[in-house]
Every structure is written in C-alpha cells, then in structure tokens.
Amino acid sequence: MPTDVLRYTAFAAEPGGGNPAGIVLDAEGMSDDEMLAVAQQVAYPETAFVVGRTADGARLRYFSPAAEVPFCGHATVATAVVLAEREGTGVRVFSTAAGDVTVDATTASDGSVQVAMTSVEPSTRPIARERWARLSAVLGLVDGDVAEGFPVLESFAGNRHPVVVLADPELFHQFRFDPAALAAVKREYGWAGTVTVLHRTAPLEYEARNLFPAGRITEDPATGSAAASTGAYLRAVGAVSPGDRVVIRQGRHVGRPSVLLVDVPAEGGITVTGGATPVS
C-alpha cells in the first residue's frame, strides 16, 4: 500500500470550498482491494490512482469509499494539476474506464494551474417512467416540481447521472432524502455517478445539488462528471446555444462552496474548467 497519498481540493469557490480528492501517483501494481482500502482510509468522495503512464498522459482508476467508479471529474482535475505542477503544463490524455479524457493545464494570471477537462462523447436518454417514479418517491418529489421545458433525463459524460431541474428554489434548497434508499436505487439502475438536481438562477447559471450516498458522504461538493453531463443535458433540451459557457455553483448545502465552468460546443465532448489546491 503506498505511503504517499496527495490530498487536493478541486473547484473551490472560496477557502474551505471545493471537493477533496486523494491522488496516488504510483499505483501501478496495486490490487483492487488495496486501492479500495486506500480510498476508505482517505474517506473522500473519490481517490484517483495513476496505474500507468502513457506517451501522452496516464491511465487512471477511481475509487470511492464504497466501490470503483468509472470516472471522477474533480479527481481528474486534481490529478492534472498535480502533474502540471511537477512536470509542466500542457495537454495530456487520461485513459479511464469511461474512455479517453483530454486535460489542458495552463497557468492563470495569479500563478495557479487551471485545467480544462473535455469529456468523452456524451449522450442523453429518457428515464423510464417506473424509474422516475421510484427516484421521485425517494426524493419526495412529484411531476409538478420539475421545471417546465426541462424533462427528466439520464445524461452521460463519463458516468450516468439522472438530471432533475426543479422550478421552486425553496424546494430545491429544502428537500430531504433517505441516503440508504437512494443508494439502493442507484445500485439497481447502474447510476454510478451522482443524482444531479438543479435550479436555474439565470439563463446560463445553475445551482446544483449532487446526491451521492457513499459511506458518510451524502452530497458531493463539486462534481466534474455531473457538470459535463449537465452541459450535455442542457444541449439536448435546447437550453444553451453552441459556444455558451454555463456557470454551476455547488456545495453550499454541505458547507463547501464550489464553482464549475462548463463550455458547451455544438457537438462532441463538454469542457469543464477549474483548479485544485492542496488540502491544508
């Protein structure tokens, strides 16, 4: 088991914000059980493991405290920042279980590293009526709570995320859910990512709650894969135009304010931009 686990927080909107990730740079040869044990010890939403280096980047695997996940956006950004700090900025390609993800690390005016992460080819599909009935019951929602023009869909940009846009801001901030019941639904339906619940605060700005019951965690503070899936969702329902940048604010409900910048092209992968800093 490696002794060097780096700890970075990604997408922070202010000190103390963002989503923490563990990063293991020397995971080649580690077993699945060893990686899961490290993720449980770190106890962050996800830990990224660099299991090999390639000519243009690296091969990554991701574990939550509960299980391996195909892809994790905030841990990808954090890993890209670490490699840029140690080896220089530029474009790298990370090979993941979800596919190849391109990360472009640049130096911002304040000297920090910013990473533009472009997702795999995204897709969306309707959620079967019985699945929505089950999910909405766990969340305490009804059809009339969903914002007009924003159908409930399942969106993919590395992980599968049900996306629900709520019309009422008070309901968005106050709804409750049973983490164990939601975890069971996610397992049954193969939703490895978060359940993404949004409220639109301006034409190109959204507040997000990303529900992710895993161990002691119930909501994710900042979710790169969900932000990319949200961009794909908004493109699919016609809520954005090609080239738009969407601002997603997340984490306020768990005391870790975060901001994710989402660029939506006419087609292809969605780009999510943010930085990461060491956890003090």
PDB file of C-alpha atoms in Angstrom:
ATOM      1  CA  MET A   1       0.000   0.000   0.000  1.00  0.00           C
ATOM      2  CA  PRO A   2       1.506   3.378  -0.981  1.00  0.00           C
ATOM      3  CA  THR A   3       2.559   5.786   1.730  1.00  0.00           C
ATOM      4  CA  ASP A   4       2.242   8.906  -0.417  1.00  0.00           C
ATOM      5  CA  VAL A   5      -1.405   9.910  -0.850  1.00  0.00           C
ATOM      6  CA  LEU A   6      -1.751  13.503  -2.008  1.00  0.00           C
ATOM      7  CA  ARG A   7      -4.836  15.426  -0.953  1.00  0.00           C
ATOM      8  CA  TYR A   8      -6.175  18.237  -3.148  1.00  0.00           C
ATOM      9  CA  THR A   9      -9.492  20.072  -3.299  1.00  0.00           C
ATOM     10  CA  ALA A  10     -10.933  20.959  -6.709  1.00  0.00           C
ATOM     11  CA  PHE A  11     -13.310  23.684  -7.938  1.00  0.00           C
ATOM     12  CA  ALA A  12     -13.249  25.700  -4.701  1.00  0.00           C
ATOM     13  CA  ALA A  13     -15.159  28.980  -4.873  1.00  0.00           C
ATOM     14  CA  GLU A  14     -13.543  30.220  -1.649  1.00  0.00           C
ATOM     15  CA  PRO A  15     -11.166  28.956   1.040  1.00  0.00           C
ATOM     16  CA  GLY A  16     -12.620  25.817   2.573  1.00  0.00           C
ATOM     17  CA  GLY A  17     -14.697  25.090  -0.515  1.00  0.00           C
ATOM     18  CA  GLY A  18     -14.371  22.592  -3.322  1.00  0.00           C
ATOM     19  CA  ASN A  19     -14.384  18.824  -3.438  1.00  0.00           C
ATOM     20  CA  PRO A  20     -11.426  16.971  -1.895  1.00  0.00           C
ATOM     21  CA  ALA A  21      -9.760  14.094  -3.736  1.00  0.00           C
ATOM     22  CA  GLY A  22      -6.983  11.710  -2.893  1.00  0.00           C
ATOM     23  CA  ILE A  23      -4.308  11.186  -5.554  1.00  0.00           C
ATOM     24  CA  VAL A  24      -1.902   8.258  -5.699  1.00  0.00           C
ATOM     25  CA  LEU A  25       0.750   8.768  -8.389  1.00  0.00           C
ATOM     26  CA  ASP A  26       2.479   5.392  -8.001  1.00  0.00           C
ATOM     27  CA  ALA A  27      -0.425   2.932  -8.091  1.00  0.00           C
ATOM     28  CA  GLU A  28       0.938   0.651 -10.789  1.00  0.00           C
ATOM     29  CA  GLY A  29       0.720  -2.901  -9.481  1.00  0.00           C
ATOM     30  CA  MET A  30      -1.791  -2.147  -6.732  1.00  0.00           C
ATOM     31  CA  SER A  31      -4.676  -4.604  -6.426  1.00  0.00           C
ATOM     32  CA  ASP A  32      -8.329  -3.585  -6.447  1.00  0.00           C
ATOM     33  CA  ASP A  33      -8.575  -4.382  -2.743  1.00  0.00           C
ATOM     34  CA  GLU A  34      -5.555  -2.219  -1.966  1.00  0.00           C
ATOM     35  CA  MET A  35      -6.960   0.735  -3.900  1.00  0.00           C
ATOM     36  CA  LEU A  36     -10.333   0.378  -2.199  1.00  0.00           C
ATOM     37  CA  ALA A  37      -8.629   0.232   1.200  1.00  0.00           C
ATOM     38  CA  VAL A  38      -6.745   3.463   0.459  1.00  0.00           C
ATOM     39  CA  ALA A  39      -9.961   5.172  -0.691  1.00  0.00           C
ATOM     40  CA  GLN A  40     -11.668   4.085   2.519  1.00  0.00           C
ATOM     41  CA  GLN A  41      -8.786   5.354   4.609  1.00  0.00           C
ATOM     42  CA  VAL A  42      -8.726   8.708   2.801  1.00  0.00           C
ATOM     43  CA  ALA A  43     -12.549   8.884   3.124  1.00  0.00           C
ATOM     44  CA  TYR A  44     -13.027  11.483   0.383  1.00  0.00           C
ATOM     45  CA  PRO A  45     -15.748  11.125  -2.259  1.00  0.00           C
ATOM     46  CA  GLU A  46     -13.108   9.671  -4.614  1.00  0.00           C
ATOM     47  CA  THR A  47      -9.417   8.906  -4.806  1.00  0.00           C
ATOM     48  CA  ALA A  48      -7.631   8.770  -8.173  1.00  0.00           C
ATOM     49  CA  PHE A  49      -4.943   6.174  -8.829  1.00  0.00           C
ATOM     50  CA  VAL A  50      -2.366   6.609 -11.602  1.00  0.00           C
ATOM     51  CA  VAL A  51      -1.922   2.979 -12.609  1.00  0.00           C
ATOM     52  CA  GLY A  52       0.403   3.643 -15.533  1.00  0.00           C
ATOM     53  CA  ARG A  53       1.966   6.340 -17.673  1.00  0.00           C
ATOM     54  CA  THR A  54       1.464   6.654 -21.438  1.00  0.00           C
ATOM     55  CA  ALA A  55       3.221   8.607 -24.150  1.00  0.00           C
ATOM     56  CA  ASP A  56       0.672  11.433 -23.928  1.00  0.00           C
ATOM     57  CA  GLY A  57      -0.600  11.141 -20.356  1.00  0.00           C
ATOM     58  CA  ALA A  58      -1.610   8.450 -17.898  1.00  0.00           C
ATOM     59  CA  ARG A  59      -4.042   5.674 -17.081  1.00  0.00           C
ATOM     60  CA  LEU A  60      -6.349   6.441 -14.149  1.00  0.00           C
ATOM     61  CA  ARG A  61      -8.701   4.465 -11.959  1.00  0.00           C
ATOM     62  CA  TYR A  62     -11.041   5.906  -9.345  1.00  0.00           C
ATOM     63  CA  PHE A  63     -12.418   4.518  -6.095  1.00  0.00           C
ATOM     64  CA  SER A  64     -14.996   5.927  -3.711  1.00  0.00           C
ATOM     65  CA  PRO A  65     -15.033   4.562  -0.147  1.00  0.00           C
ATOM     66  CA  ALA A  66     -17.682   2.089  -1.360  1.00  0.00           C
ATOM     67  CA  ALA A  67     -16.511   0.869  -4.777  1.00  0.00           C
ATOM     68  CA  GLU A  68     -14.679   1.634  -8.001  1.00  0.00           C
ATOM     69  CA  VAL A  69     -16.339   4.238 -10.232  1.00  0.00           C
ATOM     70  CA  PRO A  70     -15.731   4.532 -13.991  1.00  0.00           C
ATOM     71  CA  PHE A  71     -14.853   8.217 -13.920  1.00  0.00           C
ATOM     72  CA  CYS A  72     -14.464  11.124 -11.496  1.00  0.00           C
ATOM     73  CA  GLY A  73     -14.163  14.674 -12.783  1.00  0.00           C
ATOM     74  CA  HIS A  74     -12.878  16.517  -9.726  1.00  0.00           C
ATOM     75  CA  ALA A  75     -10.205  13.876  -9.057  1.00  0.00           C
ATOM     76  CA  THR A  76      -9.183  14.083 -12.732  1.00  0.00           C
ATOM     77  CA  VAL A  77      -8.752  17.840 -12.474  1.00  0.00           C
ATOM     78  CA  ALA A  78      -6.801  17.453  -9.231  1.00  0.00           C
ATOM     79  CA  THR A  79      -4.511  14.841 -10.808  1.00  0.00           C
ATOM     80  CA  ALA A  80      -3.940  17.082 -13.821  1.00  0.00           C
ATOM     81  CA  VAL A  81      -2.982  19.960 -11.516  1.00  0.00           C
ATOM     82  CA  VAL A  82      -0.516  17.769  -9.613  1.00  0.00           C
ATOM     83  CA  LEU A  83       1.157  16.549 -12.809  1.00  0.00           C
ATOM     84  CA  ALA A  84       1.294  20.096 -14.207  1.00  0.00           C
ATOM     85  CA  GLU A  85       2.926  21.361 -11.016  1.00  0.00           C
ATOM     86  CA  ARG A  86       5.531  18.593 -11.142  1.00  0.00           C
ATOM     87  CA  GLU A  87       6.091  18.134 -14.862  1.00  0.00           C
ATOM     88  CA  GLY A  88       4.784  21.270 -16.564  1.00  0.00           C
ATOM     89  CA  THR A  89       1.560  22.500 -18.085  1.00  0.00           C
ATOM     90  CA  GLY A  90       0.125  21.409 -21.431  1.00  0.00           C
ATOM     91  CA  VAL A  91      -2.266  18.892 -22.883  1.00  0.00           C
ATOM     92  CA  ARG A  92      -2.475  15.351 -21.508  1.00  0.00           C
ATOM     93  CA  VAL A  93      -4.812  12.466 -22.242  1.00  0.00           C
ATOM     94  CA  PHE A  94      -6.038  10.356 -19.352  1.00  0.00           C
ATOM     95  CA  SER A  95      -7.222   6.861 -20.164  1.00  0.00           C
ATOM     96  CA  THR A  96     -10.146   5.885 -17.911  1.00  0.00           C
ATOM     97  CA  ALA A  97     -12.724   3.107 -17.745  1.00  0.00           C
ATOM     98  CA  ALA A  98     -15.187   5.555 -19.335  1.00  0.00           C
ATOM     99  CA  GLY A  99     -12.855   6.415 -22.220  1.00  0.00           C
ATOM    100  CA  ASP A 100     -10.126   8.926 -23.010  1.00  0.00           C
ATOM    101  CA  VAL A 101     -10.408  12.343 -21.333  1.00  0.00           C
ATOM    102  CA  THR A 102      -8.311  15.303 -22.505  1.00  0.00           C
ATOM    103  CA  VAL A 103      -6.999  17.772 -19.922  1.00  0.00           C
ATOM    104  CA  ASP A 104      -5.353  21.077 -20.859  1.00  0.00           C
ATOM    105  CA  ALA A 105      -3.432  22.632 -17.970  1.00  0.00           C
ATOM    106  CA  THR A 106      -2.497  26.310 -18.189  1.00  0.00           C
ATOM    107  CA  THR A 107      -1.121  28.891 -15.780  1.00  0.00           C
ATOM    108  CA  ALA A 108      -3.596  31.561 -14.676  1.00  0.00           C
ATOM    109  CA  SER A 109      -2.671  35.198 -14.046  1.00  0.00           C
ATOM    110  CA  ASP A 110      -2.349  34.515 -10.306  1.00  0.00           C
ATOM    111  CA  GLY A 111       0.109  31.696 -10.949  1.00  0.00           C
ATOM    112  CA  SER A 112      -2.317  28.884 -10.181  1.00  0.00           C
ATOM    113  CA  VAL A 113      -2.907  25.974 -12.545  1.00  0.00           C
ATOM    114  CA  GLN A 114      -6.251  25.869 -14.322  1.00  0.00           C
ATOM    115  CA  VAL A 115      -7.422  22.718 -16.078  1.00  0.00           C
ATOM    116  CA  ALA A 116      -9.889  22.473 -18.948  1.00  0.00           C
ATOM    117  CA  MET A 117     -11.174  18.893 -18.944  1.00  0.00           C
ATOM    118  CA  THR A 118     -13.018  17.677 -22.055  1.00  0.00           C
ATOM    119  CA  SER A 119     -15.310  14.730 -21.517  1.00  0.00           C
ATOM    120  CA  VAL A 120     -15.856  11.617 -23.547  1.00  0.00           C
ATOM    121  CA  GLU A 121     -18.631  11.759 -26.147  1.00  0.00           C
ATOM    122  CA  PRO A 122     -21.785  12.493 -24.131  1.00  0.00           C
ATOM    123  CA  SER A 123     -25.310  11.221 -24.621  1.00  0.00           C
ATOM    124  CA  THR A 124     -28.746  11.583 -23.088  1.00  0.00           C
ATOM    125  CA  ARG A 125     -31.785   9.325 -22.921  1.00  0.00           C
ATOM    126  CA  PRO A 126     -35.206   9.374 -21.267  1.00  0.00           C
ATOM    127  CA  ILE A 127     -35.636   7.822 -17.850  1.00  0.00           C
ATOM    128  CA  ALA A 128     -38.217   5.057 -17.835  1.00  0.00           C
ATOM    129  CA  ARG A 129     -41.427   6.065 -16.110  1.00  0.00           C
ATOM    130  CA  GLU A 130     -41.070   3.426 -13.396  1.00  0.00           C
ATOM    131  CA  ARG A 131     -37.513   4.585 -12.641  1.00  0.00           C
ATOM    132  CA  TRP A 132     -38.593   8.195 -12.282  1.00  0.00           C
ATOM    133  CA  ALA A 133     -41.480   7.116 -10.048  1.00  0.00           C
ATOM    134  CA  ARG A 134     -39.033   5.289  -7.791  1.00  0.00           C
ATOM    135  CA  LEU A 135     -36.474   8.117  -7.766  1.00  0.00           C
ATOM    136  CA  SER A 136     -39.035  10.866  -7.206  1.00  0.00           C
ATOM    137  CA  ALA A 137     -40.544   8.935  -4.297  1.00  0.00           C
ATOM    138  CA  VAL A 138     -37.134   8.677  -2.608  1.00  0.00           C
ATOM    139  CA  LEU A 139     -36.579  12.420  -3.115  1.00  0.00           C
ATOM    140  CA  GLY A 140     -40.104  13.388  -2.096  1.00  0.00           C
ATOM    141  CA  LEU A 141     -40.835  14.999  -5.463  1.00  0.00           C
ATOM    142  CA  VAL A 142     -43.789  14.944  -7.864  1.00  0.00           C
ATOM    143  CA  ASP A 143     -44.018  15.681 -11.581  1.00  0.00           C
ATOM    144  CA  GLY A 144     -45.210  19.243 -10.970  1.00  0.00           C
ATOM    145  CA  ASP A 145     -41.978  20.079  -9.165  1.00  0.00           C
ATOM    146  CA  VAL A 146     -39.952  19.726 -12.377  1.00  0.00           C
ATOM    147  CA  ALA A 147     -39.281  22.995 -14.215  1.00  0.00           C
ATOM    148  CA  GLU A 148     -41.205  23.446 -17.459  1.00  0.00           C
ATOM    149  CA  GLY A 149     -39.098  22.744 -20.528  1.00  0.00           C
ATOM    150  CA  PHE A 150     -36.622  20.618 -18.561  1.00  0.00           C
ATOM    151  CA  PRO A 151     -37.635  16.974 -18.873  1.00  0.00           C
ATOM    152  CA  VAL A 152     -36.038  14.466 -16.534  1.00  0.00           C
ATOM    153  CA  LEU A 153     -33.313  12.657 -18.494  1.00  0.00           C
ATOM    154  CA  GLU A 154     -30.366  10.404 -17.852  1.00  0.00           C
ATOM    155  CA  SER A 155     -27.188  12.112 -19.070  1.00  0.00           C
ATOM    156  CA  PHE A 156     -23.792  10.526 -19.671  1.00  0.00           C
ATOM    157  CA  ALA A 157     -20.374  12.188 -19.960  1.00  0.00           C
ATOM    158  CA  GLY A 158     -18.294   9.567 -18.168  1.00  0.00           C
ATOM    159  CA  ASN A 159     -20.875   8.463 -15.591  1.00  0.00           C
ATOM    160  CA  ARG A 160     -24.640   8.133 -15.847  1.00  0.00           C
ATOM    161  CA  HIS A 161     -26.463  10.903 -13.982  1.00  0.00           C
ATOM    162  CA  PRO A 162     -30.224  11.379 -13.725  1.00  0.00           C
ATOM    163  CA  VAL A 163     -30.763  15.132 -14.167  1.00  0.00           C
ATOM    164  CA  VAL A 164     -33.718  16.832 -12.472  1.00  0.00           C
ATOM    165  CA  VAL A 165     -34.333  20.593 -12.744  1.00  0.00           C
ATOM    166  CA  LEU A 166     -36.634  21.984 -10.051  1.00  0.00           C
ATOM    167  CA  ALA A 167     -38.755  25.076 -10.586  1.00  0.00           C
ATOM    168  CA  ASP A 168     -39.137  26.173  -6.951  1.00  0.00           C
ATOM    169  CA  PRO A 169     -35.930  27.456  -5.300  1.00  0.00           C
ATOM    170  CA  GLU A 170     -37.312  26.805  -1.816  1.00  0.00           C
ATOM    171  CA  LEU A 171     -37.977  23.171  -2.668  1.00  0.00           C
ATOM    172  CA  PHE A 172     -34.515  22.886  -4.219  1.00  0.00           C
ATOM    173  CA  HIS A 173     -32.856  24.071  -1.025  1.00  0.00           C
ATOM    174  CA  GLN A 174     -35.052  22.179   1.446  1.00  0.00           C
ATOM    175  CA  PHE A 175     -35.890  18.747   0.020  1.00  0.00           C
ATOM    176  CA  ARG A 176     -34.634  15.760   2.002  1.00  0.00           C
ATOM    177  CA  PHE A 177     -33.886  12.154   1.047  1.00  0.00           C
ATOM    178  CA  ASP A 178     -33.017   8.832   2.620  1.00  0.00           C
ATOM    179  CA  PRO A 179     -29.360   8.112   1.696  1.00  0.00           C
ATOM    180  CA  ALA A 180     -29.713   4.332   2.078  1.00  0.00           C
ATOM    181  CA  ALA A 181     -32.813   4.213  -0.118  1.00  0.00           C
ATOM    182  CA  LEU A 182     -31.170   6.385  -2.755  1.00  0.00           C
ATOM    183  CA  ALA A 183     -28.023   4.252  -2.709  1.00  0.00           C
ATOM    184  CA  ALA A 184     -30.168   1.174  -3.363  1.00  0.00           C
ATOM    185  CA  VAL A 185     -31.880   2.855  -6.315  1.00  0.00           C
ATOM    186  CA  LYS A 186     -28.539   3.958  -7.764  1.00  0.00           C
ATOM    187  CA  ARG A 187     -27.118   0.431  -7.500  1.00  0.00           C
ATOM    188  CA  GLU A 188     -30.186  -1.137  -9.085  1.00  0.00           C
ATOM    189  CA  TYR A 189     -30.243   1.232 -12.048  1.00  0.00           C
ATOM    190  CA  GLY A 190     -26.489   1.433 -12.644  1.00  0.00           C
ATOM    191  CA  TRP A 191     -26.176   5.121 -11.800  1.00  0.00           C
ATOM    192  CA  ALA A 192     -22.513   5.156 -10.790  1.00  0.00           C
ATOM    193  CA  GLY A 193     -22.440   8.948 -10.722  1.00  0.00           C
ATOM    194  CA  THR A 194     -24.483  11.374  -8.679  1.00  0.00           C
ATOM    195  CA  VAL A 195     -28.167  12.160  -8.929  1.00  0.00           C
ATOM    196  CA  THR A 196     -27.992  15.730 -10.229  1.00  0.00           C
ATOM    197  CA  VAL A 197     -30.660  18.160  -9.010  1.00  0.00           C
ATOM    198  CA  LEU A 198     -30.545  21.687 -10.443  1.00  0.00           C
ATOM    199  CA  HIS A 199     -32.248  25.049 -10.114  1.00  0.00           C
ATOM    200  CA  ARG A 200     -31.750  27.731 -12.766  1.00  0.00           C
ATOM    201  CA  THR A 201     -30.817  31.096 -11.242  1.00  0.00           C
ATOM    202  CA  ALA A 202     -30.111  32.904 -14.553  1.00  0.00           C
ATOM    203  CA  PRO A 203     -30.231  31.882 -18.237  1.00  0.00           C
ATOM    204  CA  LEU A 204     -26.719  30.401 -18.082  1.00  0.00           C
ATOM    205  CA  GLU A 205     -26.311  29.898 -14.340  1.00  0.00           C
ATOM    206  CA  TYR A 206     -27.460  26.997 -12.186  1.00  0.00           C
ATOM    207  CA  GLU A 207     -27.162  25.887  -8.609  1.00  0.00           C
ATOM    208  CA  ALA A 208     -26.609  22.156  -8.216  1.00  0.00           C
ATOM    209  CA  ARG A 209     -27.043  19.527  -5.548  1.00  0.00           C
ATOM    210  CA  ASN A 210     -25.354  16.274  -6.481  1.00  0.00           C
ATOM    211  CA  LEU A 211     -26.618  13.417  -4.342  1.00  0.00           C
ATOM    212  CA  PHE A 212     -24.012  10.737  -3.724  1.00  0.00           C
ATOM    213  CA  PRO A 213     -24.623   8.472  -0.712  1.00  0.00           C
ATOM    214  CA  ALA A 214     -21.349   6.600  -0.105  1.00  0.00           C
ATOM    215  CA  GLY A 215     -20.199   5.874   3.422  1.00  0.00           C
ATOM    216  CA  ARG A 216     -20.505   9.044   5.467  1.00  0.00           C
ATOM    217  CA  ILE A 217     -20.978  11.157   2.317  1.00  0.00           C
ATOM    218  CA  THR A 218     -24.480  12.116   1.154  1.00  0.00           C
ATOM    219  CA  GLU A 219     -23.927  15.060  -1.221  1.00  0.00           C
ATOM    220  CA  ASP A 220     -20.912  15.827  -3.391  1.00  0.00           C
ATOM    221  CA  PRO A 221     -19.475  19.371  -3.023  1.00  0.00           C
ATOM    222  CA  ALA A 222     -18.332  19.670  -6.676  1.00  0.00           C
ATOM    223  CA  THR A 223     -18.844  17.085  -9.400  1.00  0.00           C
ATOM    224  CA  GLY A 224     -16.922  17.419 -12.661  1.00  0.00           C
ATOM    225  CA  SER A 225     -18.584  14.455 -14.347  1.00  0.00           C
ATOM    226  CA  ALA A 226     -22.034  15.766 -13.405  1.00  0.00           C
ATOM    227  CA  ALA A 227     -21.114  19.242 -14.686  1.00  0.00           C
ATOM    228  CA  ALA A 228     -20.156  17.721 -18.037  1.00  0.00           C
ATOM    229  CA  SER A 229     -23.353  15.660 -18.040  1.00  0.00           C
ATOM    230  CA  THR A 230     -25.314  18.821 -17.220  1.00  0.00           C
ATOM    231  CA  GLY A 231     -23.778  20.544 -20.241  1.00  0.00           C
ATOM    232  CA  ALA A 232     -24.809  17.593 -22.405  1.00  0.00           C
ATOM    233  CA  TYR A 233     -28.301  17.674 -20.894  1.00  0.00           C
ATOM    234  CA  LEU A 234     -28.742  21.413 -21.488  1.00  0.00           C
ATOM    235  CA  ARG A 235     -27.597  20.986 -25.094  1.00  0.00           C
ATOM    236  CA  ALA A 236     -30.064  18.128 -25.594  1.00  0.00           C
ATOM    237  CA  VAL A 237     -33.068  20.090 -24.271  1.00  0.00           C
ATOM    238  CA  GLY A 238     -32.137  23.272 -26.165  1.00  0.00           C
ATOM    239  CA  ALA A 239     -31.368  25.367 -23.080  1.00  0.00           C
ATOM    240  CA  VAL A 240     -27.985  26.531 -24.433  1.00  0.00           C
ATOM    241  CA  SER A 241     -26.535  27.664 -27.741  1.00  0.00           C
ATOM    242  CA  PRO A 242     -23.263  26.370 -29.217  1.00  0.00           C
ATOM    243  CA  GLY A 243     -20.340  28.100 -27.545  1.00  0.00           C
ATOM    244  CA  ASP A 244     -22.216  29.070 -24.384  1.00  0.00           C
ATOM    245  CA  ARG A 245     -20.444  28.931 -21.025  1.00  0.00           C
ATOM    246  CA  VAL A 246     -22.605  27.735 -18.140  1.00  0.00           C
ATOM    247  CA  VAL A 247     -21.731  28.552 -14.523  1.00  0.00           C
ATOM    248  CA  ILE A 248     -22.634  25.853 -11.991  1.00  0.00           C
ATOM    249  CA  ARG A 249     -22.499  26.651  -8.277  1.00  0.00           C
ATOM    250  CA  GLN A 250     -22.473  23.675  -5.960  1.00  0.00           C
ATOM    251  CA  GLY A 251     -21.526  22.668  -2.440  1.00  0.00           C
ATOM    252  CA  ARG A 252     -23.346  25.319  -0.408  1.00  0.00           C
ATOM    253  CA  HIS A 253     -25.575  22.671   1.192  1.00  0.00           C
ATOM    254  CA  VAL A 254     -22.563  20.804   2.577  1.00  0.00           C
ATOM    255  CA  GLY A 255     -20.550  23.872   3.553  1.00  0.00           C
ATOM    256  CA  ARG A 256     -18.017  23.646   0.700  1.00  0.00           C
ATOM    257  CA  PRO A 257     -18.931  26.305  -1.913  1.00  0.00           C
ATOM    258  CA  SER A 258     -17.704  25.435  -5.387  1.00  0.00           C
ATOM    259  CA  VAL A 259     -17.947  26.773  -8.920  1.00  0.00           C
ATOM    260  CA  LEU A 260     -17.576  24.844 -12.176  1.00  0.00           C
ATOM    261  CA  LEU A 261     -17.357  26.464 -15.615  1.00  0.00           C
ATOM    262  CA  VAL A 262     -18.949  24.417 -18.385  1.00  0.00           C
ATOM    263  CA  ASP A 263     -18.342  25.151 -22.078  1.00  0.00           C
ATOM    264  CA  VAL A 264     -20.846  23.595 -24.470  1.00  0.00           C
ATOM    265  CA  PRO A 265     -19.807  23.201 -28.118  1.00  0.00           C
ATOM    266  CA  ALA A 266     -22.228  22.376 -30.925  1.00  0.00           C
ATOM    267  CA  GLU A 267     -21.206  18.724 -30.734  1.00  0.00           C
ATOM    268  CA  GLY A 268     -18.716  16.426 -29.059  1.00  0.00           C
ATOM    269  CA  GLY A 269     -17.329  16.422 -25.541  1.00  0.00           C
ATOM    270  CA  ILE A 270     -18.231  19.008 -22.906  1.00  0.00           C
ATOM    271  CA  THR A 271     -15.398  21.014 -21.334  1.00  0.00           C
ATOM    272  CA  VAL A 272     -15.356  21.677 -17.575  1.00  0.00           C
ATOM    273  CA  THR A 273     -12.781  24.156 -16.222  1.00  0.00           C
ATOM    274  CA  GLY A 274     -11.450  24.633 -12.709  1.00  0.00           C
ATOM    275  CA  GLY A 275      -8.422  24.375 -10.486  1.00  0.00           C
ATOM    276  CA  ALA A 276      -7.249  22.457  -7.453  1.00  0.00           C
ATOM    277  CA  THR A 277      -5.110  23.256  -4.417  1.00  0.00           C
ATOM    278  CA  PRO A 278      -3.559  21.134  -1.658  1.00  0.00           C
ATOM    279  CA  VAL A 279      -5.734  20.412   1.343  1.00  0.00           C
ATOM    280  CA  SER A 280      -4.210  22.197   4.299  1.00  0.00           C
TER     281      SER A 280
END
